[in-house]
Coordinates of C-alpha atoms and ligand atoms in Angstrom, one line a residue:
X1 CA 11.1 1.5 15.3
X2 CA 14.8 0.9 15.5
X3 CA 16.1 -2.5 14.3
X4 CA 18.3 -4.9 16.2
X5 CA 20.3 -7.7 14.9
X6 CA 22.8 -10.0 16.8
X7 CA 24.9 -13.0 15.7
X8 CA 26.9 -15.3 17.9
X9 CA 28.7 -17.4 15.3
X10 CA 31.8 -19.2 14.3
X11 CA 32.7 -17.2 11.2
X12 CA 32.9 -13.4 10.6
X13 CA 29.7 -11.5 11.3
X14 CA 30.3 -8.0 10.0
X15 CA 28.8 -8.5 6.5
X16 CA 25.9 -10.5 7.8
X17 CA 25.1 -7.9 10.5
X18 CA 24.9 -5.3 7.7
X19 CA 22.8 -7.6 5.6
X20 CA 20.4 -8.0 8.5
X21 CA 20.3 -4.3 9.0
X22 CA 19.4 -3.8 5.4
X23 CA 16.3 -5.9 6.0
X24 CA 15.6 -3.8 9.1
X25 CA 16.2 -0.4 7.7
X26 CA 12.5 0.2 7.3
X27 CA 12.3 0.5 11.1
X28 CA 14.5 3.6 11.1
X29 CA 17.3 5.2 9.1
X30 CA 18.6 8.1 11.2
X31 CA 21.9 6.2 11.8
X32 CA 23.3 2.7 11.9
X33 CA 26.1 0.9 13.6
X34 CA 27.6 -2.5 14.5
X35 CA 29.9 -3.7 17.2
X36 CA 31.9 -6.9 17.6
X37 CA 33.9 -8.4 20.5
X38 CA 37.4 -9.1 19.1
X39 CA 38.0 -9.6 22.1
X40 CA 37.8 -5.9 22.8
X41 CA 34.5 -4.1 21.9
X42 CA 35.0 -2.5 18.5
X43 CA 32.4 -0.3 16.9
X44 CA 31.6 1.3 13.5
X45 CA 28.8 3.8 13.4
X46 CA 27.5 6.3 10.9
X47 CA 24.9 9.0 10.8
X48 CA 22.1 8.6 8.2
X49 CA 21.3 5.7 5.9
X50 CA 22.9 2.3 6.2
X51 CA 25.0 3.0 3.0
X52 CA 27.0 5.5 5.1
X53 CA 27.9 2.7 7.5
X54 CA 28.8 0.5 4.6
X55 CA 31.2 3.1 3.4
X56 CA 32.8 3.4 6.8
X57 CA 33.2 -0.4 6.9
X58 CA 34.8 -0.3 3.5
X59 CA 37.5 2.0 4.9
X60 CA 37.7 0.4 8.3
X61 CA 36.4 -3.2 8.2
X62 CA 35.4 -4.9 11.4
X63 CA 36.5 -8.5 12.3
X64 CA 34.8 -10.7 14.9
X65 CA 32.6 -13.8 15.1
X66 CA 30.1 -12.3 17.5
X67 CA 28.4 -8.9 17.1
X68 CA 25.3 -6.7 17.3
X69 CA 23.9 -4.1 14.9
X70 CA 21.3 -1.4 15.0
X71 CA 19.4 0.9 12.7
X72 CA 18.0 3.9 14.5
X73 CA 14.9 6.0 14.6
X74 CA 15.9 8.8 16.9
X75 CA 13.9 9.3 20.1
X76 CA 16.3 10.9 22.6
X77 CA 19.1 12.8 21.0
X78 CA 19.7 14.0 17.5
X79 CA 20.5 11.6 14.7
X80 CA 24.3 12.0 15.0
X81 CA 27.1 9.5 15.0
X82 CA 27.7 9.9 18.7
X83 CA 24.1 9.1 19.4
X84 CA 24.2 6.1 17.1
X85 CA 24.0 2.6 18.6
X86 CA 25.7 0.4 19.7
X87 CA 26.5 2.3 22.9
X88 CA 29.4 1.0 24.7
X89 CA 31.8 1.0 27.7
X90 CA 35.1 -0.9 27.5
X91 CA 33.3 -4.0 28.8
X92 CA 29.8 -3.9 27.3
X93 CA 28.0 -2.8 24.1
X94 CA 24.3 -2.4 23.8
X95 CA 21.7 -2.0 21.1
X96 CA 18.3 -0.8 22.1
X97 CA 14.8 -0.4 20.6
X98 CA 12.3 1.5 22.7
X99 CA 12.4 4.2 25.4
X100 CA 14.0 4.0 28.9
X101 CA 11.7 6.3 30.9
X102 CA 13.9 6.5 34.0
X103 CA 17.2 7.1 32.1
X104 CA 17.8 10.5 33.7
X105 CA 17.7 9.2 37.3
X106 CA 19.9 6.2 36.3
X107 CA 22.3 8.4 34.5
X108 CA 22.7 10.8 37.4
X109 CA 23.3 7.9 39.8
X110 CA 25.9 6.4 37.5
X111 CA 27.6 9.7 36.8
X112 CA 27.9 10.2 40.5
X113 CA 29.8 6.9 40.6
X114 CA 32.2 8.2 37.9
X115 CA 30.6 6.9 34.7
X116 CA 31.1 9.2 31.8
X117 CA 28.5 9.4 29.0
X118 CA 29.3 10.3 25.4
X119 CA 25.8 10.5 23.9
X120 CA 22.4 12.2 24.6
X121 CA 20.5 9.0 24.3
X122 CA 18.5 7.1 26.9
X123 CA 20.1 3.8 25.7
X124 CA 23.7 4.5 26.7
X125 CA 22.7 4.1 30.4
X126 CA 22.0 0.4 29.8
X127 CA 25.7 -0.3 28.9
X128 CA 26.8 1.6 32.0
X129 CA 24.4 -0.2 34.3
X130 CA 25.6 -3.6 33.1
X131 CA 29.2 -2.5 33.4
X132 CA 28.6 -1.2 37.0
X133 CA 27.1 -4.6 37.9
X134 CA 30.1 -6.4 36.5
X135 CA 32.4 -4.1 38.4
X136 CA 30.7 -5.2 41.6
X137 CA 31.5 -8.8 40.8
X138 CA 28.4 -10.0 39.0
X139 CA 28.7 -12.3 36.0
X140 CA 27.6 -10.8 32.6
X141 CA 24.3 -12.7 32.9
X142 CA 23.7 -11.5 36.5
X143 CA 24.7 -8.0 35.6
X144 CA 22.4 -7.9 32.6
X145 CA 19.5 -9.3 34.5
X146 CA 20.0 -6.8 37.3
X147 CA 20.2 -4.0 34.9
X148 CA 17.0 -5.0 33.1
X149 CA 15.3 -5.1 36.5
X150 CA 16.1 -1.4 37.0
X151 CA 14.8 -0.2 33.6
X152 CA 11.4 1.5 33.3
X153 CA 9.8 1.7 29.9
X154 CA 9.7 -0.3 26.7
X155 CA 12.7 -2.1 25.2
X156 CA 14.3 -4.8 23.2
X157 CA 18.0 -5.2 23.8
X158 CA 21.0 -6.9 22.5
X159 CA 24.1 -6.9 24.8
X160 CA 27.6 -7.9 23.9
X161 CA 30.6 -8.4 26.3
X162 CA 34.3 -7.7 25.8
X163 CA 36.3 -10.9 25.9
X164 CA 33.2 -13.1 25.4
X165 CA 32.9 -14.5 21.9
X166 CA 30.3 -17.0 22.9
X167 CA 27.7 -15.0 24.8
X168 CA 25.0 -12.6 23.6
X169 CA 22.2 -11.5 25.8
X170 CA 18.8 -10.3 24.5
X171 CA 15.8 -9.0 26.4
X172 CA 12.4 -7.7 25.6
X173 CA 9.7 -5.7 27.4
X174 CA 7.2 -4.0 25.2
X175 CA 9.2 -4.3 22.0
X176 CA 9.5 -7.5 20.0
X177 CA 12.6 -9.7 19.8
X178 CA 13.1 -12.9 17.9
X179 CA 15.7 -15.6 18.5
X180 CA 16.8 -17.4 15.3
X181 CA 18.3 -20.9 15.6
X182 CA 21.1 -21.8 13.2
X183 CA 23.6 -24.6 12.8
X184 CA 26.3 -23.7 15.3
X185 CA 25.1 -20.1 15.3
X186 CA 22.4 -18.2 17.0
X187 CA 20.7 -14.9 16.0
X188 CA 18.7 -12.2 17.6
X189 CA 16.5 -9.7 15.8
X190 CA 13.7 -7.3 16.0
X191 CA 11.8 -9.3 13.4
X192 CA 11.8 -12.6 11.6
X193 CA 12.5 -11.0 8.3
X194 CA 16.0 -9.9 9.3
X195 CA 17.1 -13.4 10.2
X196 CA 15.3 -14.8 7.2
X197 CA 18.4 -15.5 5.1
X198 CA 20.2 -17.0 8.2
X199 CA 17.5 -19.2 9.7
X200 CA 13.9 -20.1 9.4
X201 CA 13.6 -21.6 12.9
X202 CA 12.6 -18.8 15.2
X203 CA 11.2 -18.2 18.6
X204 CA 9.4 -15.0 19.7
X205 CA 10.4 -14.0 23.2
X206 CA 7.5 -13.4 25.5
X207 CA 6.9 -10.2 27.3
X208 CA 9.5 -9.8 30.1
X209 CA 11.8 -12.6 28.8
X210 CA 15.6 -12.4 28.5
X211 CA 17.8 -14.8 26.8
X212 CA 21.4 -16.0 27.0
X213 CA 22.6 -17.0 23.5
X214 CA 25.7 -19.1 22.8
X215 CA 26.6 -20.7 19.4
X216 CA 24.7 -23.8 20.4
X217 CA 22.0 -22.8 22.8
X218 CA 19.4 -20.3 23.8
X219 CA 18.5 -20.2 27.5
X220 CA 15.4 -18.2 28.0
X221 CA 14.4 -16.7 31.3
X222 CA 11.0 -15.2 32.1
X223 CA 10.6 -12.0 34.1
X224 CA 11.1 -13.9 37.4
X225 CA 14.4 -15.2 36.2
X226 CA 13.1 -18.8 35.9
X227 CA 14.3 -20.8 32.9
X228 CA 11.4 -21.3 30.5
X229 CA 10.7 -23.1 27.2
X230 CA 9.3 -21.1 24.3
X231 CA 7.9 -22.5 21.1
X232 CA 10.3 -22.8 18.2
X233 CA 8.5 -22.4 15.0
X234 CA 9.3 -22.2 11.3
X235 CA 9.0 -18.8 10.0
X236 CA 7.0 -18.1 6.9
X237 CA 8.1 -14.5 6.4
X238 CA 11.7 -15.5 6.7
X239 CA 12.1 -16.8 3.1
X240 CA 10.3 -14.0 1.4
X241 CA 12.3 -11.8 -0.9
X242 CA 12.5 -8.1 -0.3
X243 CA 13.9 -6.9 -3.6
X244 CA 12.3 -4.3 -5.8
X245 CA 12.2 -6.4 -8.9
X246 CA 12.1 -4.2 -12.0
X247 CA 10.5 -1.3 -10.1
X248 CA 12.5 1.8 -9.2
X249 CA 10.9 1.9 -5.7
X250 CA 9.3 -0.5 -3.3
X251 CA 6.3 1.8 -3.1
X252 CA 5.6 1.5 -6.8
X253 CA 6.1 -2.3 -6.7
X254 CA 3.7 -2.5 -3.8
X255 CA 1.1 -0.4 -5.6
X256 CA 1.3 -2.7 -8.6
X257 CA 1.1 -5.8 -6.5
X258 CA -2.4 -4.8 -5.3
X259 CA -4.5 -6.8 -7.8
X260 CA -2.6 -9.9 -6.7
X261 CA -2.5 -9.4 -3.0
X262 CA -6.1 -8.2 -2.8
X263 CA -7.0 -11.4 -4.6
X264 CA -5.0 -13.4 -2.2
X265 CA -6.7 -11.7 0.8
X266 CA -10.1 -12.1 -0.8
X267 CA -9.6 -15.8 -1.4
X268 CA -9.1 -16.2 2.4
X269 CA -12.5 -14.7 3.3
X270 CA -14.6 -14.9 0.2
X271 CA -15.9 -17.6 -2.0
X272 CA -18.3 -16.5 -4.7
X273 CA -19.5 -20.0 -5.3
X274 CA -20.4 -20.9 -1.7
X275 CA -22.3 -17.9 -0.5
X276 CA -19.8 -15.0 -0.5
X277 CA -17.9 -13.7 2.5
X278 CA -17.1 -16.0 5.5
X279 CA -15.0 -15.6 8.6
X280 CA -13.2 -18.1 11.0
X281 CA -15.2 -19.1 14.0
X282 CA -15.7 -16.2 16.4
X283 CA -15.9 -16.4 20.2
X284 CA -19.1 -14.2 20.0
X285 CA -22.4 -14.2 18.3
X286 CA -22.3 -11.6 15.6
X287 CA -26.1 -11.1 15.8
X288 CA -25.8 -10.1 19.4
X289 CA -22.8 -7.8 19.4
X290 CA -23.9 -4.5 21.0
X291 CA -21.2 -2.3 19.5
X292 CA -18.0 -2.3 17.5
X293 CA -15.0 -0.2 18.2
X294 CA -12.3 0.2 15.6
X295 CA -8.9 1.5 16.6
X296 CA -5.6 1.9 14.7
X297 CA -3.0 4.5 13.6
X298 CA -2.4 6.4 10.4
X299 CA -3.3 4.7 7.2
X300 CA -4.6 1.7 9.1
X301 CA -7.0 4.0 11.0
X302 CA -8.3 5.4 7.7
X303 CA -9.2 1.8 6.8
X304 CA -11.1 1.6 10.0
X305 CA -12.9 4.9 9.3
X306 CA -14.0 3.5 5.9
X307 CA -15.3 0.4 7.7
X308 CA -17.4 2.5 10.0
X309 CA -19.5 3.6 7.0
X310 CA -19.8 0.0 5.9
X311 CA -20.7 -1.4 9.3
X312 CA -23.3 1.2 9.9
X313 CA -24.9 1.2 6.4
X314 CA -24.6 -2.5 5.6
X315 CA -24.7 -4.3 8.9
X316 CA -26.7 -1.6 10.8
X317 CA -24.3 -1.8 13.7
X318 CA -23.1 1.1 15.7
X319 CA -19.3 1.7 15.4
X320 CA -17.0 4.0 17.2
X321 CA -13.6 4.7 15.6
X322 CA -10.6 6.4 17.0
X323 CA -6.9 6.8 16.4
X324 CA -5.0 4.6 19.0
X325 CA -2.9 7.4 20.5
X326 CA -6.1 9.2 21.6
X327 CA -8.2 6.1 22.3
X328 CA -5.7 4.6 24.8
X329 CA -6.0 7.5 27.2
X330 CA -9.6 8.7 26.9
X331 CA -11.0 5.8 29.0
X332 CA -13.8 5.1 26.6
X333 CA -16.9 3.4 28.1
X334 CA -17.3 0.0 26.3
X335 CA -20.4 -2.2 26.6
X336 CA -19.9 -5.8 27.8
X337 CA -19.5 -8.2 25.0
X338 CA -18.6 -5.5 22.5
X339 CA -16.1 -6.2 19.7
X340 CA -13.0 -4.1 19.4
X341 CA -11.1 -4.3 16.1
X342 CA -7.4 -3.4 15.8
X343 CA -5.9 -2.8 12.4
X344 CA -2.1 -2.8 11.9
X345 CA 0.2 -3.7 9.0
X346 CA 3.2 -4.4 11.3
X347 CA 1.1 -5.7 14.3
X348 CA 3.7 -3.9 16.5
X349 CA 2.4 -0.3 16.7
X350 CA 2.8 0.6 20.4
X351 CA -0.3 2.8 20.6
X352 CA -2.5 0.3 18.9
X353 CA -1.2 -2.5 21.2
X354 CA -1.9 -0.4 24.3
X355 CA -5.4 0.4 23.0
X356 CA -6.0 -3.3 22.5
X357 CA -5.0 -4.0 26.1
X358 CA -7.3 -1.3 27.3
X359 CA -10.2 -2.8 25.3
X360 CA -9.4 -6.2 26.7
X361 CA -9.5 -4.9 30.2
X362 CA -13.0 -3.5 29.4
X363 CA -14.3 -7.0 28.5
X364 CA -14.2 -6.6 24.7
X365 CA -13.6 -9.4 22.3
X366 CA -10.4 -8.5 20.4
X367 CA -10.3 -9.0 16.7
X368 CA -7.1 -7.9 14.9
X369 CA -6.4 -7.4 11.2
X370 CA -2.7 -7.6 10.7
X371 CA -0.2 -8.2 8.0
X372 CA 2.3 -10.0 10.3
X373 CA 0.4 -13.0 11.8
X374 CA 3.0 -13.6 14.5
X375 CA 3.1 -10.0 15.7
X376 CA 2.4 -8.8 19.2
X377 CA -1.0 -7.5 18.3
X378 CA -2.0 -10.8 16.7
X379 CA -0.7 -12.8 19.6
X380 CA -2.9 -10.8 22.1
X381 CA -6.1 -11.1 20.0
X382 CA -9.0 -13.5 20.4
X383 CA -9.4 -13.6 16.6
X384 CA -6.7 -12.8 14.0
X385 CA -7.7 -11.9 10.5
X386 CA -4.5 -11.8 8.5
X387 CA -4.1 -9.7 5.4
X388 CA -2.1 -11.4 2.7
X389 CA -0.3 -8.3 1.4
X390 CA 3.2 -9.9 1.8
X391 CA 6.1 -7.8 3.2
X392 CA 5.4 -4.1 2.8
X393 CA 8.8 -2.4 2.7
X394 CA 8.0 1.1 1.4
X395 CA 7.4 3.3 4.5
X396 CA 4.2 4.7 3.0
X397 CA 1.5 2.0 3.3
X398 CA -0.2 1.0 0.1
X399 CA -1.1 -2.6 -0.5
X400 CA -1.6 -3.2 3.3
X401 CA -4.3 -0.6 3.2
X402 CA -6.3 -2.1 0.4
X403 CA -5.9 -5.6 1.9
X404 CA -7.1 -4.2 5.2
X405 CA -10.2 -2.8 3.4
X406 CA -10.7 -6.1 1.7
X407 CA -10.8 -8.0 5.0
X408 CA -13.1 -5.4 6.6
X409 CA -15.5 -5.6 3.6
X410 CA -15.7 -9.4 4.1
X411 CA -16.2 -8.9 7.9
X412 CA -19.0 -6.4 7.4
X413 CA -20.8 -8.7 4.9
X414 CA -20.5 -11.6 7.4
X415 CA -21.9 -9.4 10.2
X416 CA -24.7 -8.1 8.0
X417 CA -25.8 -11.6 7.1
X418 CA -25.6 -12.8 10.7
X419 CA -27.7 -9.9 11.8
X420 CA -30.2 -10.2 9.0
X421 CA -29.5 -6.6 8.1
X422 CA -29.5 -7.0 4.3
X423 CA -31.7 -8.8 1.9
X424 CA -30.5 -11.5 -0.6
X425 CA -30.5 -9.1 -3.6
X426 CA -28.2 -6.7 -1.7
X427 CA -26.0 -9.5 -0.6
X428 CA -25.7 -10.6 -4.2
X429 CA -24.9 -7.1 -5.4
X430 CA -22.3 -6.4 -2.8
X431 CA -20.6 -9.8 -3.2
X432 CA -20.5 -9.5 -6.9
X433 CA -18.9 -6.1 -6.7
X434 CA -16.3 -7.3 -4.1
X435 CA -15.4 -10.3 -6.3
X436 CA -14.4 -7.9 -9.1
X437 CA -12.1 -5.8 -7.0
X438 CA -8.8 -7.5 -8.0
X439 CA -9.6 -7.2 -11.7
X440 CA -10.9 -3.6 -11.3
X441 CA -7.8 -2.6 -9.4
X442 CA -5.8 -3.9 -12.4
X443 CA -7.9 -1.6 -14.7
X444 CA -7.3 1.4 -12.4
X445 CA -3.5 0.8 -12.7
X446 CA -3.9 1.3 -16.5
X447 CA -4.5 5.0 -15.8
X448 CA -1.1 5.4 -14.4
X449 CA 0.1 7.6 -17.3
X450 CA -2.8 10.0 -16.9
X451 CA -2.1 10.2 -13.2
X452 CA 1.5 11.0 -14.0
X453 CA 0.4 13.8 -16.2
X454 CA -1.9 15.2 -13.5
X455 CA 1.1 15.0 -11.1
X456 CA 3.1 17.1 -13.6
X457 CA 0.5 19.9 -13.3
X458 CA 0.9 19.9 -9.5
X459 CA 4.6 20.1 -8.9
X460 CA 4.5 23.8 -7.9
X461 CA 1.8 23.2 -5.3
X462 CA 2.6 24.2 -1.7
X463 CA -0.8 22.9 -0.4
X464 CA -3.2 20.3 -1.8
X465 CA -6.7 19.6 -0.6
X466 CA -8.5 16.3 -1.0
X467 CA -12.3 16.1 -0.8
X468 CA -14.7 13.2 -0.5
X469 CA -18.0 12.3 1.0
X470 CA -19.2 9.2 2.8
X471 CA -16.7 6.3 2.7
X472 CA -14.6 8.4 0.3
X473 CA -14.0 11.0 3.1
X474 CA -11.5 8.7 4.8
X475 CA -9.9 8.2 1.4
X476 CA -9.5 11.9 1.1
X477 CA -7.6 11.9 4.4
X478 CA -5.6 8.9 3.2
X479 CA -4.7 10.7 -0.1
X480 CA -3.5 13.7 1.8
X481 CA -1.5 11.6 4.2
X482 CA 0.2 9.7 1.3
X483 CA 1.1 13.0 -0.3
X484 CA 2.5 14.8 2.7
X485 CA 4.5 11.9 4.0
X486 CA 6.4 11.2 0.8
X487 CA 6.4 14.5 -1.2
X488 CA 6.5 16.8 1.9
X489 CA 3.8 18.9 0.3
X490 CA 1.3 20.0 2.8
X491 CA -2.1 18.4 2.2
X492 CA -5.4 17.9 4.0
X493 CA -8.4 15.7 3.4
X494 CA -11.8 17.1 4.1
X495 CA -15.4 16.0 4.0
X496 CA -16.6 17.8 0.9
X497 CA -19.6 19.2 2.7
X498 CA -17.5 20.7 5.4
X499 CA -15.6 23.0 3.0
X500 CA -17.9 25.9 3.4
X501 CA -17.5 25.8 7.2
X502 CA -14.0 27.1 7.0
X503 CA -11.5 25.3 4.7
X504 CA -12.9 27.0 1.6
X505 CA -11.1 30.1 2.7
X506 CA -7.9 28.3 1.6
X507 CA -9.0 28.0 -2.0
X508 CA -7.3 30.1 -4.7
X509 CA -5.8 29.3 -8.1
X510 CA -2.6 28.0 -6.5
X511 CA -4.2 25.2 -4.5
X512 CA -4.9 22.0 -6.3
X513 CA -8.0 20.2 -5.0
X514 CA -8.5 16.5 -5.7
X515 CA -12.1 15.6 -5.6
X516 CA -12.9 11.9 -5.2
X517 CA -16.5 11.5 -6.6
X518 CA -17.5 8.2 -8.1
X519 CA -21.0 8.5 -9.6
X520 CA -23.4 7.0 -7.0
X521 CA -25.4 8.0 -4.0
X522 CA -23.4 11.0 -2.9
X523 CA -22.2 12.1 -6.3
X524 CA -24.4 15.1 -6.8
X525 CA -23.7 16.5 -3.3
X526 CA -20.0 16.2 -3.8
X527 CA -20.2 17.8 -7.2
X528 CA -22.1 20.7 -5.8
X529 CA -19.3 21.2 -3.3
X530 CA -16.8 20.9 -6.1
X531 CA -18.5 23.7 -8.1
X532 CA -18.4 25.9 -5.0
X533 CA -14.7 25.5 -5.1
X534 CA -14.4 26.0 -8.9
X535 CA -16.4 29.2 -8.6
X536 CA -13.5 30.5 -6.3
X537 CA -10.9 29.6 -8.9
X538 CA -10.0 26.3 -7.2
X539 CA -7.8 24.1 -9.5
X540 CA -10.0 21.0 -9.3
X541 CA -8.8 17.5 -10.3
X542 CA -11.9 15.3 -10.4
X543 CA -11.5 11.6 -10.0
X544 CA -14.7 9.9 -11.2
X545 CA -16.0 7.5 -13.8
X546 CA -17.2 8.3 -17.4
X547 CA -20.7 8.9 -16.3
X548 CA -19.6 11.0 -13.4
X549 CA -17.4 13.2 -15.6
X550 CA -20.3 13.6 -18.1
X551 CA -22.7 14.6 -15.3
X552 CA -20.2 16.9 -13.4
X553 CA -20.2 19.7 -15.9
X554 CA -17.0 21.5 -16.9
X555 CA -14.0 20.7 -14.7
X556 CA -10.4 22.0 -15.2
X557 CA -8.8 18.5 -14.9
X558 CA -10.3 15.0 -14.6
X559 CA -9.5 11.4 -14.7
X560 CA -12.0 8.7 -15.7
X561 CA -11.7 5.6 -13.6
X562 CA -13.8 2.4 -14.0
X563 CA -17.4 2.7 -12.9
X564 CA -17.8 0.8 -9.6
X565 CA -20.4 0.2 -6.9
X566 CA -20.3 2.6 -4.0
X567 CA -19.4 -0.2 -1.7
X568 CA -16.0 -1.0 -3.2
X569 CA -15.1 2.6 -4.3
X570 CA -12.8 3.2 -1.3
X571 CA -10.7 0.2 -2.2
X572 CA -10.3 1.2 -5.9
X573 CA -9.9 4.9 -5.4
X574 CA -7.0 4.2 -3.0
X575 CA -4.9 3.2 -6.1
X576 CA -5.0 6.6 -7.9
X577 CA -4.3 8.6 -4.8
X578 CA -1.3 6.4 -4.1
X579 CA -0.1 6.8 -7.6
X580 CA -0.6 10.5 -7.5
X581 CA 1.5 10.9 -4.3
X582 CA 4.1 8.6 -5.8
X583 CA 4.5 10.4 -9.1
X584 CA 4.5 13.9 -7.5
X585 CA 7.2 12.7 -5.1
X586 CA 9.3 11.3 -7.9
X587 CA 9.0 14.7 -9.7
X588 CA 10.0 16.4 -6.5
X589 CA 13.0 14.1 -6.1
X590 CA 12.2 13.0 -2.5
X591 CA 13.3 9.8 -0.8
X592 CA 10.1 7.8 -1.6
X593 CA 10.7 4.5 0.2
X594 CA 12.4 6.1 3.2
X595 CA 10.9 9.6 3.7
X596 CA 12.5 11.8 6.2
X597 CA 11.7 11.5 9.9
X598 CA 9.6 8.4 9.5
X599 CA 9.9 4.7 10.2
X600 CA 7.7 1.8 9.3
X601 CA 7.1 0.1 12.6
X602 CA 6.2 2.6 15.3
X603 CA 7.0 0.8 18.5
X604 CA 7.2 3.9 20.8
X605 CA 4.3 6.1 21.9
Ligands
F6R1 C1 1.3 5.8 6.3 C2 1.6 4.8 7.2 C3 1.4 4.9 8.7 C4 0.9 3.6 9.3 C5 0.8 3.7 10.8 C6 0.3 2.4 11.4 O1 1.5 5.5 5.0 O2 2.2 3.8 6.8 O3 0.4 5.9 8.9 O4 -0.3 3.2 8.7 O5 2.1 4.0 11.3 O6 1.2 1.4 11.2 P1 0.7 -0.1 11.4 O7 -0.3 -0.4 10.3 O8 1.9 -0.9 11.2 O9 0.1 -0.2 12.7

């Protein structure tokens, strides 16, 4: 949430700051801005997407060999140019990711001393605090350190000083910040991907650290002010490309990457020749685990909700699931030696991280499933199970979700075997179905044209319902989330059996209802619920397989997907619901990769 880039260099930085922001735009796109010290602080800022800033810079270029940049997801203050970062006084410019909780008190104190504020943001107070410290005779470093000490809340900061072309200060508390080491240049960024083209030698600042960057050095201080060494590592994400290839949108590219990345993920945790699923060594005995808790946000939470069905049915292990924003405050009782699983594409989601810390305080073993192995969530876990989805740029999560399900499926099978919960024949059946997921997901993609034609029938819909049972119920919720976030059509996912307890009142001939019903254990029950809807003129679109369509009786619209085992159905049915949301959004002309009001990495509560 909000992206930060900083360069202290020996050649012009403006273009490279913008290039860095382009790689960070997924973190927010309400406004963007850059500042350099030339030696005066000079800024260019623009409301809206980064391209608006690029146009401003084309008219009024910015010189300078040191600078900071920011792409914003608004928290305090509307997404206007005056609220865009960098915020600055004559002496100091600041970019900030996070929330300063005590900004009102600080602002009042500073205003009483004569400081004038030009924005509604919490962030501007930081520039004034540092300026006030320097006015009292502190050095830039001392003033920055003193200011950081007065801030409450979560932040990552980049601070630039007028007249100083060889000093950039960064700080982190609660929000990630990376230092990149170049040749005669140093970089600061919210993530390794943004400094990728500049450097692959990076260092993740630890919680509470602040850093003085010059062209040739990075002096890192911990929260006590002591100078500390932090590991410099080579970044794997840094070199990865983030272009769309031949696809019109990142989202479509990422949907089509699924057969490959599910295969890559499966190869890490599954070997059909040597007994199926396996896991790295765990610090607990799977057979003795009293309870599993799974916590995440949004799409990642739906992956966890699917896994609850799997854990309970296949491993016969009790699972509690929750969304992180609720879990973190409800003070759940957790048994000693329990396992808590946190799922996150970014590995930086603030609520998920806070929930993880709570579970740790309750004596749980922490397992995380993340797509960024060096993320904060990964670094605070006892066991990290990376997904191998590659960078996911589209704001709507697609391939990360199916890769999370793939890891969870392998984890469940490993637990089930360790607990003696399934017989050999069942193990063989489940393993064999899992092994086919990459190829089956490729088959599902072949139905893209049919899904497009279904989407064409739904363009006028104001509301859409998704129905599923069992492990397809979370998929119904995921389908609805995908649709609302990128098409802005209101959608809800319901357990099919719950319809007649209320939601069926919504049904009329203007409400498309997507029914996810692979033939299998719960097929007949789901189909009965579907017919209750059809009887009330509901416009049903049934997603099933050939056999299911034959058995379902007459249905207004349908799509025949490959026949699959119940176990893997949630992974495969994710693909058509993603494609449906995608096509409907293209038809509606929305901004698919960067839907309004959203950002990819949610580092505030
Ligand atoms: C929806 C979506 C979000 C994320 C959620 C958690 O398409 O992408 O709901 O799943 O914000 O993000 P991560 O997985 O990064 O913790």
